[in-house]
Coordinates of C-alpha atoms and ligand atoms in Angstrom, one line a residue:
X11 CA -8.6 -127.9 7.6
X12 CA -9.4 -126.1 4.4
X13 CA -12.4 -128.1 4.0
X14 CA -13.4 -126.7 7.6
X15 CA -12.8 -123.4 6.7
X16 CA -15.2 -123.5 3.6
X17 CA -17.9 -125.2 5.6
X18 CA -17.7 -122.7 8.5
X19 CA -17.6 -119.7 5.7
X20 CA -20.7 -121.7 4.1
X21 CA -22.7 -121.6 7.1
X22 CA -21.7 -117.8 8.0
X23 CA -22.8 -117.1 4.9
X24 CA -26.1 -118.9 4.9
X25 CA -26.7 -116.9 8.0
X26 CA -25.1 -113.5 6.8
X27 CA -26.7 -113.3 3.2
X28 CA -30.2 -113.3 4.3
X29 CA -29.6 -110.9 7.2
X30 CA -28.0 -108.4 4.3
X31 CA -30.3 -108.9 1.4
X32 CA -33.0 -108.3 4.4
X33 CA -31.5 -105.0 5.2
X34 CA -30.6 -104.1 1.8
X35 CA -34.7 -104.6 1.0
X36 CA -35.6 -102.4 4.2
X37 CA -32.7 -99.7 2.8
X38 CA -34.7 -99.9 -0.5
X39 CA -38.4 -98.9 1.0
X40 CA -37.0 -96.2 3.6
X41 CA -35.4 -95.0 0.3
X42 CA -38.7 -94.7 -1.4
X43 CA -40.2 -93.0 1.4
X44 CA -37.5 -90.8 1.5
X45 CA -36.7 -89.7 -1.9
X46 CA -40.8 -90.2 -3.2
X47 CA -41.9 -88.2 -0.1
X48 CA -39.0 -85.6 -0.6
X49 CA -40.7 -85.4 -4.4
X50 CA -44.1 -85.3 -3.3
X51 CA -42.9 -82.6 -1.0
X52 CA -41.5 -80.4 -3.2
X53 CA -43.7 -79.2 -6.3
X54 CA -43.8 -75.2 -6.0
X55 CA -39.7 -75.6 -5.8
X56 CA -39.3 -77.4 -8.9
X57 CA -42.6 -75.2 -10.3
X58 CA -40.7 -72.1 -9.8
X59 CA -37.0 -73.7 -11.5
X60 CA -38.4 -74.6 -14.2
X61 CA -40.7 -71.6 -14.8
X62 CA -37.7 -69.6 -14.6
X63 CA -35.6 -71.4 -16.9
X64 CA -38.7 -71.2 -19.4
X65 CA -38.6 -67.3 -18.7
X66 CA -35.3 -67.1 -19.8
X67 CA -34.9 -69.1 -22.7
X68 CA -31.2 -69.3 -23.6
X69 CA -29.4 -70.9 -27.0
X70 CA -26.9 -74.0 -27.2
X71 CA -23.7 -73.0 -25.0
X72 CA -24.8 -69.4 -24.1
X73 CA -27.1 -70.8 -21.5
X74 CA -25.4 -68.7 -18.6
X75 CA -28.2 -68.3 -15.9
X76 CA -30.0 -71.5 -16.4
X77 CA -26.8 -73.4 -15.8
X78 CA -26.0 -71.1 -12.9
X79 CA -29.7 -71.6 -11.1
X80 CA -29.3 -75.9 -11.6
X81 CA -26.0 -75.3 -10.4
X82 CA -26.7 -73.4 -7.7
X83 CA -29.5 -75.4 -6.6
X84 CA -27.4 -78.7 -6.1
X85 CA -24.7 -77.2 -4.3
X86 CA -27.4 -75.7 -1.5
X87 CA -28.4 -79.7 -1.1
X88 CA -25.2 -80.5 -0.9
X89 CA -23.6 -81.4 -4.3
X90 CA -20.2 -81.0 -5.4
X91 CA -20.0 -78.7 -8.5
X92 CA -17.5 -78.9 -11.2
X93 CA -18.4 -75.7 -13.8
X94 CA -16.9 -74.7 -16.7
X95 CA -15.9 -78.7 -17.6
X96 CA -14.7 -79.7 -21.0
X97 CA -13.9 -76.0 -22.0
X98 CA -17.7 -75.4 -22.5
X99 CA -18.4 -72.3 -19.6
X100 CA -22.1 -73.3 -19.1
X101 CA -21.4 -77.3 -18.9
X102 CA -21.1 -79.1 -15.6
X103 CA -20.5 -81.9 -13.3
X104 CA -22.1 -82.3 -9.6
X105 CA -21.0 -85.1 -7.5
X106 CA -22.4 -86.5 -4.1
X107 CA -21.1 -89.7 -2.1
X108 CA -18.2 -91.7 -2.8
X109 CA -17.3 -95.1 -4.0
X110 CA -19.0 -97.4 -6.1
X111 CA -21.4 -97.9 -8.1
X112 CA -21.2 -94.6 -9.9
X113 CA -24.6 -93.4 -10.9
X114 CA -24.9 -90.8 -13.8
X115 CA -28.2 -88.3 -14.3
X116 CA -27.8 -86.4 -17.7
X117 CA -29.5 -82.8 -17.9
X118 CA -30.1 -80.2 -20.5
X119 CA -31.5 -76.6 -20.8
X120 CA -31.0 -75.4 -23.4
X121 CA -33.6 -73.4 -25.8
X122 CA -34.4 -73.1 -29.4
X123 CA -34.6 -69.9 -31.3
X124 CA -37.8 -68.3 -33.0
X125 CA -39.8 -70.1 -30.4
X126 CA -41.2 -67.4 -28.3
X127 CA -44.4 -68.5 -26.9
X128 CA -46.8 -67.3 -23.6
X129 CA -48.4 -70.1 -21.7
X130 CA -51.7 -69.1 -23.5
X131 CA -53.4 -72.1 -25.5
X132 CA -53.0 -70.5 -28.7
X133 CA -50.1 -68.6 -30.4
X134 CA -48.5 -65.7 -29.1
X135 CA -45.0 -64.5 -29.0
X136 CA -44.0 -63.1 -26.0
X137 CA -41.1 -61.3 -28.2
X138 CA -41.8 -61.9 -31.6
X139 CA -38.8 -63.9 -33.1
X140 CA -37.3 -64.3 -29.6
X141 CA -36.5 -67.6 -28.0
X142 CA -38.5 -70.5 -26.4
X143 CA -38.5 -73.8 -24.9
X144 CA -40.2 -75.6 -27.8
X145 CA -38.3 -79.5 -26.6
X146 CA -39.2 -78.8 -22.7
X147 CA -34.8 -78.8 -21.8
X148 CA -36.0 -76.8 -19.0
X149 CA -38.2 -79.7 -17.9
X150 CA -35.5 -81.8 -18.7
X151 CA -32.8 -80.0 -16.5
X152 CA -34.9 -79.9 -13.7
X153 CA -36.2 -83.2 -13.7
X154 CA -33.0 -84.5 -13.6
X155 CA -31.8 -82.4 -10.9
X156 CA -35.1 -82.8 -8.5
X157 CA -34.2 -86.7 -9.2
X158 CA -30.6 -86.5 -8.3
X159 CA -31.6 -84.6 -5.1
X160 CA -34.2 -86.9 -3.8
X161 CA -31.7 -89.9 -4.6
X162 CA -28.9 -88.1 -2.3
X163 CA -31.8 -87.5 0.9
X164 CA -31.9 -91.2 0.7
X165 CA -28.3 -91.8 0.3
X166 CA -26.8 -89.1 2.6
X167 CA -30.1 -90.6 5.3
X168 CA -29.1 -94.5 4.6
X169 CA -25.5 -94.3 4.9
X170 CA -25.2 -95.6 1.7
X171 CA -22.2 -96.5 -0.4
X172 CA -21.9 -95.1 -4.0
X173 CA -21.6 -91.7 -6.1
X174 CA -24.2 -90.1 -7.6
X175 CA -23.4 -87.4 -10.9
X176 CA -25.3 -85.1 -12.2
X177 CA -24.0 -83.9 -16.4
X178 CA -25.1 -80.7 -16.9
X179 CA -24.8 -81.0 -20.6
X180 CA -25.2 -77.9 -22.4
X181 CA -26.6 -77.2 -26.3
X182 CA -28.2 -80.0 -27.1
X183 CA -29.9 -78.1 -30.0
X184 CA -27.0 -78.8 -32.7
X185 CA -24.2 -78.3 -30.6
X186 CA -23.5 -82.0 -29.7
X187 CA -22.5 -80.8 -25.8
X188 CA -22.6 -84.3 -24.8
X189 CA -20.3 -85.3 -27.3
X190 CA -17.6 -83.1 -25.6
X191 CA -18.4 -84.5 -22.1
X192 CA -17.5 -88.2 -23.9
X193 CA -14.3 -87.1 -25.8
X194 CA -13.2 -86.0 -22.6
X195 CA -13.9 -89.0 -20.7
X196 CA -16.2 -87.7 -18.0
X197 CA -18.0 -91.0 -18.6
X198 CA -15.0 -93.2 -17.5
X199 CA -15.8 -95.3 -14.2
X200 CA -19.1 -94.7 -14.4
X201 CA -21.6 -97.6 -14.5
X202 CA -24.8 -96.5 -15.9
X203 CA -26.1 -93.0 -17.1
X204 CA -29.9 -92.2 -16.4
X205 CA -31.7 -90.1 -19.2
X206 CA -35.1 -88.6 -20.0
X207 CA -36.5 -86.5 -22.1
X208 CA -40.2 -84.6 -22.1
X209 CA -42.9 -85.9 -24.5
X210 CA -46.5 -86.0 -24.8
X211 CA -46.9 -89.9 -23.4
X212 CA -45.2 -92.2 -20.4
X213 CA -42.5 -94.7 -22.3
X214 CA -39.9 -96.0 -22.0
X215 CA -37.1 -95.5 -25.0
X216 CA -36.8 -98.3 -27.1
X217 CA -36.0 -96.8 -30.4
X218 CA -32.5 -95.8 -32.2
X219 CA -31.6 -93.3 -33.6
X220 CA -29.4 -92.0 -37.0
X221 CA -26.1 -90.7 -36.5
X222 CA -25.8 -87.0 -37.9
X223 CA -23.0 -84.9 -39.4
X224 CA -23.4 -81.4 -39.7
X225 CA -21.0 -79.6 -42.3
X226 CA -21.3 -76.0 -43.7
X227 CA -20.3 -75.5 -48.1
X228 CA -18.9 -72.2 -48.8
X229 CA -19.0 -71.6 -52.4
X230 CA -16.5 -68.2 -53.7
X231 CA -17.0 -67.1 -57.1
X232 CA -16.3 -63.5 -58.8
X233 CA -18.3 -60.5 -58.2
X234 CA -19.6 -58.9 -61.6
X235 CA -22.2 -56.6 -63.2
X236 CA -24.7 -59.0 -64.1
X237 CA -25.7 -57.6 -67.1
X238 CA -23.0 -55.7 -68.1
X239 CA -19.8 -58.0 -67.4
X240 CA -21.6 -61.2 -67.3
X241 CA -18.3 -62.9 -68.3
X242 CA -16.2 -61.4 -65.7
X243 CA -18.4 -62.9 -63.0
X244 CA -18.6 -66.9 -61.5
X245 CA -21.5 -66.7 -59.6
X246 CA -21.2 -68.8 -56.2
X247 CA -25.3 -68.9 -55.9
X248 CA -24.9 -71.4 -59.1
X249 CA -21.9 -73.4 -57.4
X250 CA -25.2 -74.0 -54.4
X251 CA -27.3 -74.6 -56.6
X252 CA -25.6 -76.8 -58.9
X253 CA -24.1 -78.5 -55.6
X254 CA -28.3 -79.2 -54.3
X255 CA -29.2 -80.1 -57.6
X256 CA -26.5 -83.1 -57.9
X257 CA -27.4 -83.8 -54.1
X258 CA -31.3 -84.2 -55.1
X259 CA -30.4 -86.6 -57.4
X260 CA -28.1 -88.7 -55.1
X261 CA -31.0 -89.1 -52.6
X262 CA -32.5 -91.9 -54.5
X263 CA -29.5 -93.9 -54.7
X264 CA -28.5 -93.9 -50.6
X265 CA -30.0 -96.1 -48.4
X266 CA -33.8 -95.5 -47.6
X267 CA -33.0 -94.9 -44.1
X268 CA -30.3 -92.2 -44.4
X269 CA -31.7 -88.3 -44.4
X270 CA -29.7 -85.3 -46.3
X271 CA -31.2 -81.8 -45.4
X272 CA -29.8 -78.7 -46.2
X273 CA -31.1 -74.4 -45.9
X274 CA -29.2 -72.3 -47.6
X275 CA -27.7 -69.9 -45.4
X276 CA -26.0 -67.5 -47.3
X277 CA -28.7 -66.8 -50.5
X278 CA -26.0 -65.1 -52.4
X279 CA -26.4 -60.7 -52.7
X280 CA -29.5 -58.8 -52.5
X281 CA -29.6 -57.9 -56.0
X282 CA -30.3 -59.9 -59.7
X283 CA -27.9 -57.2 -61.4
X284 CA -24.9 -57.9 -59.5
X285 CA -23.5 -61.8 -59.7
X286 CA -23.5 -63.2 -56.3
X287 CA -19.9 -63.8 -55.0
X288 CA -20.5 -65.6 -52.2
X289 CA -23.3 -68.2 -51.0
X290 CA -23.4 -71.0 -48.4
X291 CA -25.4 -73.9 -48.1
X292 CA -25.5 -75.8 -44.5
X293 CA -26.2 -79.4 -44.3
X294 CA -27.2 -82.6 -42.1
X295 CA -26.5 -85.8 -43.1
X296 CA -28.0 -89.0 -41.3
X297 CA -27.5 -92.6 -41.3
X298 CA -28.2 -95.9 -39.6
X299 CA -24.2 -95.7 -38.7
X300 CA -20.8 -94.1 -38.9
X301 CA -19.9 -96.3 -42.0
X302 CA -22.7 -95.6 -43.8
X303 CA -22.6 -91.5 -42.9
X304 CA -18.9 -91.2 -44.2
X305 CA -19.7 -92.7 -47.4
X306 CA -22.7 -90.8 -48.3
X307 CA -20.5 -87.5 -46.7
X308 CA -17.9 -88.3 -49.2
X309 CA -20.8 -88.5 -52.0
X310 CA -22.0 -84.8 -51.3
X311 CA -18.6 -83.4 -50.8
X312 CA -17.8 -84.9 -54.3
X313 CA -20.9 -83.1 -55.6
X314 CA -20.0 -79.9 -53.8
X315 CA -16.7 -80.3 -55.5
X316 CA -18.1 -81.1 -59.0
X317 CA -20.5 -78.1 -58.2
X318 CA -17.3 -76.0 -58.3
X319 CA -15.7 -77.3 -61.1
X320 CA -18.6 -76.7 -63.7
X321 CA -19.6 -73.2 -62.2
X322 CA -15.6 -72.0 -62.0
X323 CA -16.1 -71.0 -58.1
X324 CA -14.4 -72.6 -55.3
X325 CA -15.9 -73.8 -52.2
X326 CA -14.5 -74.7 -48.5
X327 CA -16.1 -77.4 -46.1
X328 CA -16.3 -76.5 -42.7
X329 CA -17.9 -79.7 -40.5
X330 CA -19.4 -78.7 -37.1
X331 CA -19.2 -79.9 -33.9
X332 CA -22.9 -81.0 -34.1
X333 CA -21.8 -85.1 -34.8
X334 CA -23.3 -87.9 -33.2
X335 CA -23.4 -91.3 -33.2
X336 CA -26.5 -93.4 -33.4
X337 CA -28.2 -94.1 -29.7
X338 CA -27.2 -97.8 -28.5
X339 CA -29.9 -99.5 -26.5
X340 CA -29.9 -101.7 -23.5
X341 CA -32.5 -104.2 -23.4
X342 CA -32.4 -104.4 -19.1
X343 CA -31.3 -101.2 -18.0
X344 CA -35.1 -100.3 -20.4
X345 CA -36.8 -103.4 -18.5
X346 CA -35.7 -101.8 -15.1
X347 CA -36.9 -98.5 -16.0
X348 CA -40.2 -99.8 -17.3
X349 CA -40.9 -101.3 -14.2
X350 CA -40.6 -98.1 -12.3
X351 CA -42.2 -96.5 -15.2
X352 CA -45.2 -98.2 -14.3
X353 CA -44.8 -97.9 -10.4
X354 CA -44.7 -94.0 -10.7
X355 CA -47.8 -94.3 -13.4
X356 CA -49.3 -91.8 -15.7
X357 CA -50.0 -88.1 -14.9
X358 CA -53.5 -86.7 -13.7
X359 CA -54.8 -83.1 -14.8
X360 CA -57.0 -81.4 -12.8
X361 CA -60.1 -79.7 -14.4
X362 CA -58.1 -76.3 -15.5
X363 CA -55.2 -78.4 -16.7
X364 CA -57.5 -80.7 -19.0
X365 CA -59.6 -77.7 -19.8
X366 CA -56.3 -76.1 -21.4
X367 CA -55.4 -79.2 -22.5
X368 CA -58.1 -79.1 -24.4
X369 CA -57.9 -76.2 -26.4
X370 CA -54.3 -76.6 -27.8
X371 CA -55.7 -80.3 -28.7
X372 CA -58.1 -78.4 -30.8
X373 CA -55.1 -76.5 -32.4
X374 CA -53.6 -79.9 -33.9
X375 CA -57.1 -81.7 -34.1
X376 CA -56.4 -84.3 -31.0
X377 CA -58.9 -86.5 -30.1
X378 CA -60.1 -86.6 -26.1
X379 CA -58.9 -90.4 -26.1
X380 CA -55.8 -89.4 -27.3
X381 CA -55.4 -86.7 -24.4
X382 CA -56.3 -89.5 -22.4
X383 CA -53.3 -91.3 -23.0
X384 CA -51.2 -89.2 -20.7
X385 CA -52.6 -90.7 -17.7
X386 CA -51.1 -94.2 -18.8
X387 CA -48.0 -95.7 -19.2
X388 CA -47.2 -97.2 -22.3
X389 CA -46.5 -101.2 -22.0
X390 CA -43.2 -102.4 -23.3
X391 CA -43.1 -103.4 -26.9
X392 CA -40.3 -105.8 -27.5
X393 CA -40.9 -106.1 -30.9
X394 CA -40.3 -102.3 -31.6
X395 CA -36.8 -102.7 -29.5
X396 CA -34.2 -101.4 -31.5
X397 CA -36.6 -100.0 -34.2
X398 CA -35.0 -97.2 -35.8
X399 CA -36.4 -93.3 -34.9
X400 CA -35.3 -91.1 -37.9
X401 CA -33.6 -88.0 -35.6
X402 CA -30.8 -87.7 -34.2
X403 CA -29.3 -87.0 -30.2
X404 CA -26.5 -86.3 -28.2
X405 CA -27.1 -88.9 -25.8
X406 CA -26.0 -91.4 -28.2
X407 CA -22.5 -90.5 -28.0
X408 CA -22.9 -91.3 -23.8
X409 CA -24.8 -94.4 -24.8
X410 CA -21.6 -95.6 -26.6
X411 CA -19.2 -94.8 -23.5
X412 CA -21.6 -96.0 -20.7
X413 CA -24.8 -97.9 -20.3
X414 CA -27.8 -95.5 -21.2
X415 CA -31.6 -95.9 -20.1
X416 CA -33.9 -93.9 -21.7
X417 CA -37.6 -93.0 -20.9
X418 CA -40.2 -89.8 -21.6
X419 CA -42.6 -88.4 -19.2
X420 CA -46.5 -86.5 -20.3
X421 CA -45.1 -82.8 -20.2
X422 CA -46.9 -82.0 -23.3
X423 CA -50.3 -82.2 -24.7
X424 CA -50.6 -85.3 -27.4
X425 CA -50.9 -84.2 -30.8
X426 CA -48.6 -81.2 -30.6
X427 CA -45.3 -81.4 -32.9
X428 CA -42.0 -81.5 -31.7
X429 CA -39.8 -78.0 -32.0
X430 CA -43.6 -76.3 -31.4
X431 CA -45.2 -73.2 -30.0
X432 CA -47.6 -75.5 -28.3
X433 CA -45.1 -77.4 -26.3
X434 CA -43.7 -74.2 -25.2
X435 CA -46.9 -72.8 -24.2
X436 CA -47.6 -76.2 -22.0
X437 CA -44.5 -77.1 -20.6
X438 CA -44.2 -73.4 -19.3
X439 CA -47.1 -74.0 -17.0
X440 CA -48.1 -77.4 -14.1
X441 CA -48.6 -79.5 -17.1
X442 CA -44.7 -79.2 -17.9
X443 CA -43.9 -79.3 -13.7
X444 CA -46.5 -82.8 -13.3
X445 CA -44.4 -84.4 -16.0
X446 CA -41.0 -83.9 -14.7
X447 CA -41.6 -84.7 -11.0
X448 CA -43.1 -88.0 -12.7
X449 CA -39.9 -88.6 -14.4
X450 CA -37.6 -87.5 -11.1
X451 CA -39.8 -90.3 -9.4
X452 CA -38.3 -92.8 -12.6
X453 CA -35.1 -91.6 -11.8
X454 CA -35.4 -92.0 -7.7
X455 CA -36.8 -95.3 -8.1
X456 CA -33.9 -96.5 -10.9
X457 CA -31.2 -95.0 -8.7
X458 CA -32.6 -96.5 -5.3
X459 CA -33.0 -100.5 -7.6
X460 CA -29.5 -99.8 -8.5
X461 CA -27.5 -98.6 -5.5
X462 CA -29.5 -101.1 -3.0
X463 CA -28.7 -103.9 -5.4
X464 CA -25.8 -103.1 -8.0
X465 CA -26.2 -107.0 -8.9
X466 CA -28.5 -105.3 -11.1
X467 CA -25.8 -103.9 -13.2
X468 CA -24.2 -106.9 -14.2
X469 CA -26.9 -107.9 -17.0
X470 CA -26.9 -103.9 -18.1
X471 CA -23.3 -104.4 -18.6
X472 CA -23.2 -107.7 -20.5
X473 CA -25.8 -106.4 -22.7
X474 CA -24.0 -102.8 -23.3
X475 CA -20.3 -104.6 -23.9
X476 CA -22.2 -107.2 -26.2
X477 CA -24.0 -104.4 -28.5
X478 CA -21.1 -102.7 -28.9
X479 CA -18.7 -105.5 -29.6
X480 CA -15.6 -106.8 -28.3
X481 CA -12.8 -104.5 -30.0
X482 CA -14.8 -101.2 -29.9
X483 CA -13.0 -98.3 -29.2
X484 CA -14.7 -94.9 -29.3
X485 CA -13.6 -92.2 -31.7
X486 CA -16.0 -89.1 -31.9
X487 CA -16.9 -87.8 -35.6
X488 CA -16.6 -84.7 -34.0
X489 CA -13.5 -82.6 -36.1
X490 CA -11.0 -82.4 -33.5
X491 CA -11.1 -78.5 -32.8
X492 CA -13.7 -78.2 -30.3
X493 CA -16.9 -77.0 -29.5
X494 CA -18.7 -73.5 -31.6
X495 CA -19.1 -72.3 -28.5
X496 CA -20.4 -69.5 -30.5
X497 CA -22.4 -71.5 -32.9
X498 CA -26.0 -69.7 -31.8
X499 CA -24.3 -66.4 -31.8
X500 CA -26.1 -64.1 -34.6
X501 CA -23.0 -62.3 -36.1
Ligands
ZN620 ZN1 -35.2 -80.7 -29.7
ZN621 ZN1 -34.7 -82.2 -26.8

């Protein structure tokens, strides 16, 4: 009888599976039509939210209306929103469907300070010293959110089963925002976590990146009359500088990979006659990983301390919430995206665009072939998979809790530098909108692979519990005190 039973479920089965995977593949190109057309439909919205995120540039975890206008946008298409998550005000979580799989979209928005730029081709503050967009988060935020919306038209149209979540992930800029969302376990029961960031080329992400610490030396020392009490006073300026000095000689014996950078925040009085008796000296350590960063942490602290000891000052360590992990990879959650990558393609100026194009490329001495480039997609390299990239990100400490695919869309002009006045100029005008509707398309077409056929998960999955090995358990480096929410405030 049991033998029956099997043979009858075998030949239901042979009859059923075709039927569904048929279904499932005409779910998959209504879905295209749906979201792609929805995409296609909808450039002046996405023009105008991202123009006015640009226009109001806001710093790490102060980024009140740009949050509120992402926000606001996915509750009118019919999101669940969540604000004020993870004790951060300006973080938060939208929701659509139900069910599994559980589909994540991270988004940022934040600005960077000193950045002020018009959307002119060469430089010009529009409030000298004020803020700008110079890493495109307002592309960034948008694009993610125009992706998530065009995935639920298609979800909420198809009937289909799953949960889509959009991370509104504030400060990316040195505040570590995402690292809060992962200490607090917003990640748990979710499958896969899609991420992009705006660049000046079509790739896929197949680079790593150094884990950071962030940690502030406060050196105190006595105040004295520099000329005439020169013995009364222990100048804290020398505790800095004696502190650097002992660093710059440690930076030949860490590992070549590994970055120390420090500014010196606090230079120590105004005036050569009176001994300085306070300074501070703000660092950033990177490493390949954790183990590494903690050792060569422990190395500077020890010079900080010895910098105290010979100078007679004291100093306090004060480590930020700005720590990260290194990014972990996934081999085919990158090969999916790649493929969709190169369905959406590589980004078309028209005559005014290129013409604009054009003269910022003459600001940073870019060829025309180079320009070029933005209308292709870069093919996969798998011999630079897993190559290390010498910054650091936020996203790393998601990629450690979740499955992370990475990719960057054309919303700059090649040749311009990161953190520059010529990526705020671009990204403020269609250049900066073409390139995140391209990446929205990545994500519509990821999301659609994924919820028609979460079979598609299982490799992602194998790959992400193999790289980060059988026992791990994730601790953030973060000190356990929370986020600076006030971190960009000028006090
Ligand atoms: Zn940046
Ligand atoms: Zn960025």
């Amino acid at each position: 009888m049991i033998g029956n039973k099997f043979v009858l479920i075998g030949i239901l089965g042979l009859f059923v599976l075709p039927m569904s995977l048929k279904a499932q593949k005409q779910k998959k190109i209504k879905g295209e039509e749906i979201a792609i057309g929805y995409l296609n439909n909808s450039f002046d919205t996405y023009d105008k939210i991202q123009k006015t995120i640009w226009s109001t540039p806001e710093l790490g975890f102060l980024e009140v209306k740009s949050s509120a206008l992402l926000q606001a946008h996915l509750a009118d298409n019919g999101f669940k929103v969540e604000k004020g998550v993870v004790g951060i005000p300006t973080a938060f979580v939208a929701t659509y469907g139900s069910g599994s799989p559980v589909i994540g979209i991270l988004a940022e928005f934040d600005a960077l300070n000193g950045l002020s730029q018009d959307t002119v081709p060469y430089q010009k503050a529009l409030i000298p010293g004020g803020n700008g967009h110079g890493c495109g988060h307002q592309l960034l935020g948008t694009g993610a959110v125009a992706g998530a919306i065009a995935i639920k038209k298609w979800l909420e149209k198809a009937q289909i089963k799953g949960t889509l979540k959009v991370f509104g992930t504030p400060a990316e800029e040195g505040g570590g925002g995402k690292v809060f969302f992962a200490q607090g376990g917003l990640f748990n029961g979710v499958d896969a976590v899609l991420d992009w960031h705006p660049a000046s080329r079509n790739a896929v992400r197949t680079e790593t990146s150094l884990a950071r610490i962030s940690i502030i030396y406060h050196f105190s020392g006595k105040a004295a009359h520099a000329a005439g009490n020169p013995e009364k006073g222990r100048s804290a300026l020398d505790g800095v500088e004696a502190m650097n000095q002992m660093v710059n000689a440690l930076r030949e014996h860490i590992p070549s990979d590994a970055r120390i950078h420090y500014v010196i925040t606090n230079g120590g009085g105004l005036s050569p006659n009176v001994v300085p008796a306070e300074a501070e000296v703000s660092y950033y350590v990177r490493a390949k990983n954790t183990e590494e960063l903690f050792d060569i942490l422990k190395r500077v602290d020890n010079a900080a301390d010895g910098a105290a000891l010979g100078t007679g000052t004291t100093v306090t360590k004060n480590r930020l919430g700005g720590a990260i992990y290194p990014l972990l990879l996934n081999k085919p959650f990158t090969k999916l995206i790649q493929k969709n990558l190169e369905r959406v393609g590589g980004i078309e100026w028209d005559e005014r665009e290129s013409a604009y194009a054009k003269k910022i490329a003459e600001t940073t001495n870019t060829s025309q072939e180079d320009l070029d480039k933005v209308k292709t997609v870069k093919k996969y390299d798998e011999d630079s998979f897993g190559r290390l990239s010498p910054g650091s990100t936020d996203v790393a400490d998601v990629s450690w809790n979740v499955p992370v695919g990475s990719f960057v869309a054309a919303t700059f002009v090649p040749g311009s530098p990161g953190h520059s006045w010529q990526n705020v100029a671009a990204g403020g005008t269609s250049i900066g909108t073409k390139g995140l509707l391209n990446a929205s398309k990545v994500f519509a077409l990821t999301a659609i692979d994924l919820f028609s056929d979460p079979t598609l998960l299982e490799p992602i999955k194998t790959d992400f519990n193999k790289s980060r090995g059988k026992d791990f358990k994730y601790t953030p480096i973060v000190p356990d005190k929370g986020p600076e929410l006030d971190y960009r405030v000028i006090k």
